[in-house]
RNA sequence: UCCUCGGUAGCUCAAUGGUAGAGCGACCGGCUGUUAACCGGUUGGUUGUUGGUUCGAGUCCAGCCCGAGGAGCCA
């Protein structure tokens, strides 16, 4: 970046704001903490909240955050008007405040810069902020999720999430996929098996979507390559650190694409996302203490292993599984542990997978499906494969699964009018973010998680 | 749905069936380089809930409620 464009970027962020008293007479300019390195030696104003404070008597250390970062501000009693120093003395954790001071390089300060204060103005004095800088249990933190979001680790995780979403959309947009979002209220089960949230649609039953998959199959016949990006709802009573009741999923779908092409897009997409996060979230990953050397290895191609070979592998590992059984969490961990990269497990038995999965021409008992298992035991982050293109086969599968044929007439139309081989997959945003952040539980990767038995706040 | 663990001060946790405590927070005081500061003091309780056993229950028993971890299912 040239010094000129750098200067412009900084100037762009120096903006004017009216004071909160609404009187509008005086105007203040302020800078973001993330930009303070560009203002060494200059006096700046920062508008934010008090993250923590160390009271040393005539010396006050104020840790100030503004949403863009964290900086230590130091108040010496002789350097400030008496009123301002008193404000620094009485200000409490998470009070909102506006501070003015000179930016200095200071090795003793976290982050390397600090603000030598000349003024402190309290906007609102917070009383008894519940989340102290000590240990807290998860129940308490979840009850206070609306406040917990202010803490550093949560700040980092949600910023990584935003970077992941941005990277996914950039990749797909640049690869010729068109964003076509799918409905959230649906007339019936997309896959017919898992439990759905039921609601009411002017006297008719309606369900919250669990996947946009079937609608994507319609939109690719109009646009070639599409993806939908939105929430999905599963009313299953899943109670593990890998499950949310409401989660976000990106589902790309491609016309004229077989399983192999699908896998290539999956590995390229995930590698691109990892690369972008490594590039744009250095500070966040550092806060999360993520071992980035493991993420740097995530480049195509990813290893591929068939279901049948996995069974053999599990047998050798003493975890024998009958053919046709799906893997449990311990199996997934055992499989992923053998690789440094995410691994594709492909060609599951047809009966393990959804009714629309294409059959393997070499063995009709198998489906042209693949799941992507993340390393380090983070589990399945992508599920996908090739869909059935034949009308007759799809009709047979719908009957086998005892699905209501009328509800699928439009879906069958896609096979009557210009059917083509096509493939697609769904990537779980929160599981991907959990893995990239290296954190323990999926509930921290969404601002307000919906988990089994918890809908507050 | 099943299995396991838990519920005591605002928070994190102690407490042989025998007077319910500590640290942190908050409040008051002290300190010009703190990094979850430190030092002194003050404050703080319907022990999840209902019933039972007992001279006596935070502690033992039963039911219920809530939470956590895991399984199954899935992304």
XYZ file of C-alpha atoms (C1' of nucleotides) in Angstrom:
532
model
C 0.000 0.000 0.000
C 1.441 3.392 -0.945
C 1.807 6.060 1.712
C -0.743 8.136 -0.171
C -3.498 5.512 -0.166
C -2.624 4.698 3.439
C -3.132 8.332 4.377
C -6.476 8.375 2.601
C -7.648 5.258 4.401
C -6.823 6.868 7.704
C -8.414 10.171 6.844
C -11.529 8.344 5.762
C -11.930 6.931 9.248
C -11.508 10.284 10.973
C -15.099 11.306 11.130
C -17.242 13.805 12.919
C -19.841 12.994 15.522
C -22.294 14.972 17.531
C -21.929 14.706 21.288
C -24.501 12.599 23.116
C -26.059 15.558 24.888
C -27.610 16.413 21.551
C -26.880 20.108 21.882
C -24.965 20.034 18.641
C -22.814 23.078 19.354
C -19.392 21.436 19.535
C -18.141 18.804 17.107
C -15.525 16.212 17.914
C -13.378 14.104 15.644
C -12.343 10.669 16.794
C -10.151 7.825 15.586
C -10.465 4.063 15.824
C -8.101 2.201 18.119
C -7.042 -0.062 15.254
C -5.562 3.017 13.530
C -3.666 4.613 16.441
C -0.274 3.536 15.089
C -0.753 6.199 12.418
C -1.145 8.940 15.029
C 1.991 8.611 17.193
C 2.776 11.969 18.774
C -0.662 13.354 17.955
C -3.566 14.038 20.235
C -6.618 11.908 19.379
C -10.043 11.251 20.785
C -11.392 7.739 21.245
C -15.004 6.941 21.990
C -15.578 3.607 23.649
C -16.040 1.662 26.831
C -13.864 0.882 29.837
C -12.641 -2.705 29.518
C -10.700 -2.785 32.793
C -8.919 -0.428 35.128
C -5.915 -0.443 37.428
C -6.121 2.156 40.173
C -2.670 3.246 41.410
C -3.790 6.333 43.288
C -2.535 9.364 41.422
C -1.997 7.128 38.385
C -4.890 5.401 36.623
C -4.540 2.801 33.892
C -7.683 2.642 31.797
C -8.043 -0.186 29.273
C -10.334 1.281 26.655
C -12.057 -0.637 23.869
C -14.045 0.846 21.003
C -15.069 -2.216 18.992
C -12.064 -1.962 16.694
C -9.464 -2.780 19.325
C -8.111 -2.279 22.805
C -5.693 0.360 24.069
C -4.253 1.313 27.434
C -4.882 4.917 28.412
C -2.908 6.427 31.271
C -4.105 9.251 33.478
C -1.536 11.096 35.637
C -3.315 13.402 37.991
C -1.096 16.380 37.093
C -1.657 15.985 33.332
C -5.437 16.394 33.469
C -7.946 18.941 34.718
C -9.110 17.960 38.216
C -12.568 17.089 36.928
C -11.187 14.798 34.221
C -8.861 13.002 36.647
C -11.759 12.456 38.995
C -13.688 10.906 36.109
C -10.744 8.522 35.543
C -10.820 7.615 39.242
C -14.510 6.842 39.468
C -15.143 5.309 36.033
C -16.255 1.671 36.303
C -15.898 -1.428 34.145
C -17.934 -1.136 30.898
C -18.890 2.485 31.474
C -19.031 4.340 28.172
C -16.447 7.093 27.928
C -14.702 9.492 25.580
C -10.980 9.921 26.145
C -8.504 12.326 24.590
C -4.755 11.951 24.750
C -1.458 11.751 22.902
C -0.588 8.468 21.204
C 2.765 7.098 22.332
C 4.768 3.997 21.570
C 5.091 2.186 24.888
C 6.564 -1.300 25.184
C 5.038 -1.757 28.638
C 1.511 -1.358 27.274
C -0.362 -4.323 25.764
C -0.344 -3.811 22.023
C 2.698 -1.514 22.157
C 0.831 1.805 22.101
C -0.811 3.828 24.809
C -2.671 7.060 25.225
C -1.267 9.733 27.570
C -4.567 11.249 28.610
C -5.427 14.907 28.649
C -9.156 14.463 29.103
C -11.689 11.850 30.233
C -15.408 12.241 29.847
C -17.849 9.648 31.162
C -20.846 9.163 28.871
C -22.676 6.750 31.163
C -21.458 5.298 34.434
C -22.101 1.539 34.541
C -23.021 0.053 37.910
C -21.937 -3.469 38.923
C -21.149 -4.937 35.493
C -21.839 -8.652 35.959
C -18.918 -10.141 34.003
C -15.788 -9.478 36.031
C -12.268 -10.230 34.759
C -12.326 -13.487 36.733
C -13.591 -16.983 35.946
C -17.222 -17.609 35.158
C -19.281 -20.706 34.529
C -20.889 -21.316 31.155
C -24.464 -21.028 32.443
C -23.782 -17.546 33.764
C -21.979 -16.483 30.603
C -24.794 -17.761 28.387
C -27.383 -15.923 30.486
C -25.268 -12.814 29.917
C -24.448 -13.482 26.272
C -25.524 -9.926 25.357
C -22.678 -8.646 27.556
C -20.251 -11.543 27.034
C -19.924 -10.463 23.394
C -17.834 -7.524 24.632
C -14.992 -9.730 25.858
C -11.878 -10.281 23.783
C -12.241 -13.935 22.847
C -15.851 -13.486 21.760
C -14.841 -10.404 19.808
C -12.179 -12.441 17.997
C -14.455 -15.412 17.238
C -17.242 -13.317 15.764
C -14.790 -11.360 13.658
C -13.404 -14.626 12.276
C -16.979 -15.670 11.522
C -17.524 -12.479 9.537
C -14.258 -13.081 7.659
C -15.333 -16.656 6.841
C -18.678 -15.474 5.472
C -16.989 -12.747 3.447
C -14.466 -15.212 1.975
C -17.143 -17.769 1.080
C -19.184 -15.196 -0.764
C -16.143 -13.755 -2.538
C -15.042 -17.200 -3.675
C -18.443 -18.283 -4.951
C -19.214 -14.929 -6.574
C -15.873 -15.106 -8.402
C -16.429 -18.704 -9.533
C -19.649 -17.966 -11.383
C -22.111 -18.910 -8.635
C -25.180 -16.721 -8.335
C -26.614 -16.015 -4.900
C -30.235 -17.158 -4.959
C -31.623 -17.424 -1.455
C -34.205 -20.028 -0.564
C -37.342 -19.751 1.543
C -37.252 -20.203 5.284
C -40.937 -21.143 5.538
C -41.487 -24.375 3.653
C -44.509 -26.575 3.015
C -42.814 -29.867 3.881
C -39.628 -31.597 4.831
C -36.767 -31.140 2.401
C -35.314 -34.482 3.310
C -38.263 -35.938 5.134
C -36.348 -37.480 7.991
C -35.122 -35.064 10.600
C -37.416 -33.273 12.984
C -38.782 -29.939 11.826
C -40.044 -26.871 13.624
C -43.701 -26.586 12.847
C -45.528 -23.297 12.511
C -48.720 -22.089 10.939
C -49.172 -20.408 7.544
C -52.670 -18.886 7.342
C -54.324 -22.090 8.368
C -51.858 -24.438 6.698
C -48.979 -26.231 8.360
C -45.589 -24.780 7.575
C -42.084 -25.731 8.639
C -38.848 -23.842 9.167
C -36.332 -24.906 6.551
C -33.582 -27.354 7.344
C -31.896 -26.946 3.940
C -32.261 -24.992 0.724
C -30.942 -27.955 -1.226
C -34.056 -28.912 -3.214
C -34.747 -25.317 -4.227
C -31.118 -24.942 -5.306
C -31.663 -27.815 -7.720
C -34.384 -25.708 -9.342
C -32.322 -22.506 -9.474
C -29.274 -24.132 -11.118
C -31.489 -25.146 -14.029
C -32.105 -21.414 -14.481
C -28.664 -20.023 -13.621
C -26.128 -22.857 -13.954
C -24.342 -22.438 -10.634
C -26.077 -21.009 -7.580
C -25.766 -20.910 -3.835
C -28.028 -20.043 -0.979
C -26.823 -18.702 2.326
C -29.043 -18.657 5.318
C -30.211 -20.155 8.551
C -31.316 -23.752 8.937
C -33.391 -25.173 11.755
C -33.263 -28.636 13.247
C -35.682 -29.543 16.002
C -33.616 -32.566 17.008
C -32.769 -32.864 20.653
C -29.074 -32.823 19.931
C -27.068 -31.887 22.948
C -23.405 -31.774 22.077
C -20.745 -29.149 21.513
C -21.126 -29.597 17.740
C -24.853 -28.782 17.494
C -27.030 -25.717 17.335
C -30.791 -25.715 16.876
C -30.489 -22.723 14.534
C -27.347 -22.575 12.423
C -26.128 -21.040 9.169
C -25.246 -22.937 6.089
C -23.973 -22.104 2.623
C -25.234 -24.483 -0.039
C -23.674 -24.267 -3.514
C -25.170 -26.337 -6.347
C -23.847 -26.926 -9.863
C -25.490 -28.106 -13.074
C -23.492 -30.477 -15.283
C -21.176 -31.405 -12.388
C -20.381 -34.844 -11.048
C -19.057 -35.904 -7.653
C -15.408 -35.298 -8.595
C -16.011 -31.703 -9.653
C -18.046 -31.155 -6.522
C -15.147 -32.292 -4.348
C -12.751 -30.022 -6.219
C -14.947 -27.004 -5.542
C -15.276 -27.992 -1.878
C -11.530 -28.269 -1.297
C -10.809 -25.081 -3.202
C -13.492 -23.166 -1.342
C -12.343 -24.287 2.094
C -8.670 -23.670 1.264
C -9.522 -20.193 0.044
C -11.476 -19.444 3.217
C -8.597 -20.641 5.400
C -6.114 -18.558 3.404
C -8.257 -15.437 3.749
C -8.723 -15.939 7.487
C -4.969 -16.440 7.991
C -4.391 -13.248 6.045
C -7.039 -10.980 7.536
C -7.471 -12.291 11.099
C -3.930 -12.416 12.474
C -4.817 -10.541 15.643
C -7.976 -12.561 16.190
C -6.157 -15.898 15.795
C -3.500 -14.676 18.217
C -6.135 -13.768 20.814
C -7.588 -17.254 20.306
C -4.097 -18.780 20.645
C -4.784 -20.772 17.474
C -1.896 -22.877 16.170
C -1.844 -21.436 12.646
C 0.740 -23.920 11.336
C -2.080 -26.477 11.243
C -4.248 -24.116 9.187
C -1.410 -23.308 6.787
C -1.421 -26.955 5.668
C -4.967 -26.652 4.359
C -4.333 -26.577 0.594
C -5.766 -28.736 -2.188
C -5.929 -31.587 -2.823
C -7.504 -33.129 0.264
C -7.176 -36.868 0.843
C -10.100 -39.030 -0.294
C -11.061 -42.307 1.263
C -14.058 -44.454 0.422
C -16.565 -45.629 2.996
C -15.526 -49.227 2.374
C -11.859 -48.400 2.974
C -12.769 -46.528 6.144
C -14.520 -49.639 7.429
C -11.327 -51.632 6.844
C -9.324 -48.911 8.561
C -11.630 -48.887 11.571
C -11.402 -52.660 11.806
C -7.614 -52.419 12.005
C -8.006 -49.756 14.700
C -10.223 -52.104 16.713
C -13.395 -50.061 16.138
C -15.258 -52.483 13.906
C -18.475 -51.259 12.288
C -21.049 -53.273 10.334
C -21.429 -52.349 6.645
C -24.297 -49.906 6.202
C -23.873 -48.300 9.623
C -23.115 -44.595 9.680
C -20.108 -43.334 11.646
C -20.520 -42.068 15.167
C -18.565 -39.158 16.595
C -15.763 -41.413 17.922
C -15.351 -42.946 14.448
C -15.104 -39.520 12.826
C -12.418 -38.528 15.307
C -10.487 -41.733 14.603
C -10.653 -41.167 10.833
C -9.730 -37.470 10.927
C -6.842 -38.161 13.303
C -4.979 -39.966 10.519
C -4.688 -36.825 8.385
C -3.286 -33.303 8.751
C -5.840 -31.964 6.288
C -9.587 -32.268 6.080
C -10.475 -35.660 4.580
C -13.242 -36.653 2.186
C -15.112 -39.842 2.979
C -16.993 -40.784 -0.192
C -19.442 -43.389 -1.513
C -21.469 -44.033 1.595
C -24.077 -46.791 1.432
C -27.172 -45.333 -0.206
C -29.279 -46.118 2.858
C -27.105 -43.808 5.011
C -27.866 -40.823 2.812
C -30.787 -38.687 1.669
C -33.248 -40.001 -0.920
C -31.994 -37.695 -3.700
C -28.390 -38.943 -3.705
C -27.256 -40.474 -6.988
C -26.245 -44.130 -7.049
C -22.697 -45.205 -7.869
C -22.852 -46.762 -11.371
C -20.213 -49.286 -10.282
C -22.241 -50.387 -7.258
C -25.874 -49.296 -6.852
C -25.696 -50.050 -3.124
C -23.389 -47.031 -2.834
C -24.217 -43.354 -3.295
C -22.141 -40.688 -5.031
C -21.902 -38.792 -1.774
C -19.060 -37.373 0.271
C -18.639 -35.772 3.669
C -15.675 -33.608 4.601
C -14.294 -34.300 8.058
C -12.226 -31.581 9.689
C -8.907 -32.421 11.395
C -8.314 -32.227 15.141
C -11.649 -33.879 15.912
C -13.919 -31.044 14.797
C -16.166 -33.406 12.863
C -18.151 -33.100 9.679
C -18.174 -29.609 8.202
C -19.454 -30.402 4.681
C -21.934 -32.920 3.360
C -22.736 -33.263 -0.316
C -22.607 -35.229 -3.520
C -24.206 -35.894 -6.858
C -28.007 -35.828 -7.106
C -30.276 -38.239 -8.925
C -30.912 -37.043 -12.505
C -33.283 -39.819 -13.601
C -37.016 -39.322 -13.182
C -37.738 -43.034 -12.750
C -35.085 -43.542 -10.083
C -36.160 -40.443 -8.165
C -39.819 -41.549 -8.241
C -38.757 -44.939 -6.894
C -36.727 -43.370 -4.083
C -39.577 -41.086 -3.047
C -41.833 -44.125 -2.826
C -39.213 -46.146 -0.894
C -38.838 -43.349 1.649
C -42.642 -43.054 1.899
C -42.544 -39.351 1.109
C -45.731 -37.536 0.032
C -45.449 -37.601 -3.745
C -47.681 -34.501 -4.297
C -45.283 -32.305 -2.365
C -42.439 -33.311 -4.674
C -44.134 -32.853 -8.049
C -42.245 -29.620 -8.699
C -39.003 -31.372 -7.773
C -39.815 -34.195 -10.174
C -40.438 -31.587 -12.891
C -36.731 -30.771 -12.734
C -36.143 -34.327 -14.048
C -38.922 -34.065 -16.660
C -37.738 -30.842 -18.271
C -34.072 -30.850 -19.151
C -32.588 -32.981 -16.404
C -28.791 -32.940 -16.161
C -26.216 -34.503 -13.879
C -25.717 -32.098 -10.989
C -24.030 -31.885 -7.632
C -23.850 -29.698 -4.599
C -23.000 -29.506 -0.955
C -23.760 -27.752 2.312
C -21.079 -26.194 4.490
C -21.918 -25.488 8.121
C -20.698 -22.004 8.999
C -20.494 -22.461 12.749
C -18.654 -25.786 12.595
C -16.165 -24.280 10.177
C -15.631 -21.273 12.438
C -15.263 -23.524 15.502
C -12.552 -25.449 13.686
C -10.728 -22.389 12.318
C -10.764 -20.708 15.736
C -9.718 -23.912 17.474
C -12.329 -23.390 20.158
C -14.120 -26.052 22.119
C -17.810 -25.337 21.623
C -19.908 -24.314 18.620
C -22.170 -22.040 20.699
C -19.499 -19.315 20.813
C -19.416 -18.957 17.010
C -22.810 -17.264 16.701
C -23.821 -14.082 18.490
C -26.973 -15.454 20.085
C -26.931 -19.243 19.957
C -30.074 -21.318 20.031
C -29.254 -24.525 21.820
C -31.337 -27.295 23.293
C -33.363 -25.676 26.064
C -31.918 -22.189 25.706
C -33.483 -19.276 23.830
C -32.445 -16.377 26.107
C -31.213 -13.750 25.479
C -34.819 -39.886 24.217
C -30.768 -42.364 27.092
C -26.243 -42.196 30.366
C -23.094 -39.211 33.731
C -22.190 -34.902 36.727
C -23.925 -30.553 39.053
C -27.365 -26.463 41.559
C -24.505 -22.840 48.600
C -23.177 -14.727 48.681
C -23.384 -10.699 42.390
C -19.271 -14.441 40.399
C -15.907 -18.967 41.218
C -15.962 -22.466 44.874
C -15.374 -24.721 50.291
C -18.127 -26.751 54.441
C -17.399 -35.864 58.956
C -25.482 -35.348 59.962
C -23.996 -30.558 64.845
C -22.809 -22.070 65.004
C -22.844 -21.512 56.496
C -16.991 -19.898 55.011
C -12.977 -18.158 51.497
C -11.251 -15.665 47.128
C -12.972 -12.256 43.565
C -16.610 -8.214 42.790
C -18.926 -3.943 45.158
C -18.090 0.041 48.899
C -14.295 3.051 52.101
C -9.024 4.197 52.684
C -3.591 3.871 50.775
C -0.065 3.714 46.596
C 3.163 7.735 39.844
C 4.021 1.921 35.621
C -0.252 -1.516 36.389
C -0.908 -6.104 32.973
C -6.828 -10.973 36.343
C -2.059 -5.015 40.200
C -1.172 -4.913 45.374
C -2.094 -3.627 50.882
C -5.826 -2.585 55.028
C -11.000 -2.386 56.246
C -16.503 -2.905 55.314
C -20.525 -5.366 52.950
C -22.698 -9.645 51.458
C -27.186 -16.078 52.321
C -35.137 -18.388 51.676
C -28.034 -23.600 50.418
C -32.899 -24.851 42.955
C -37.894 -26.837 44.618
C -41.563 -30.100 47.199
C -41.925 -33.820 50.563
C -39.559 -37.546 53.799
C -35.863 -39.736 57.581
C -33.630 -37.508 62.142
C -33.253 -34.536 68.609
C -30.882 -31.894 64.514
C -30.315 -31.814 57.058
C -26.351 -27.532 52.653
C -25.033 -32.747 53.794
C -29.072 -38.755 53.831
C -33.722 -40.601 50.757
C -37.687 -39.765 46.863
C -40.074 -36.746 43.205
C -39.893 -32.380 40.280
C -37.319 -28.001 37.937
C -32.921 -25.996 35.793
C -27.949 -26.415 33.819
C -23.505 -28.899 31.946
C -20.803 -33.072 29.507
C -21.470 -37.285 26.381
C -24.415 -40.775 23.098
C -27.813 -41.154 19.078
C -29.099 -37.867 14.709
C -26.907 -34.466 11.785
C -23.901 -29.403 9.160
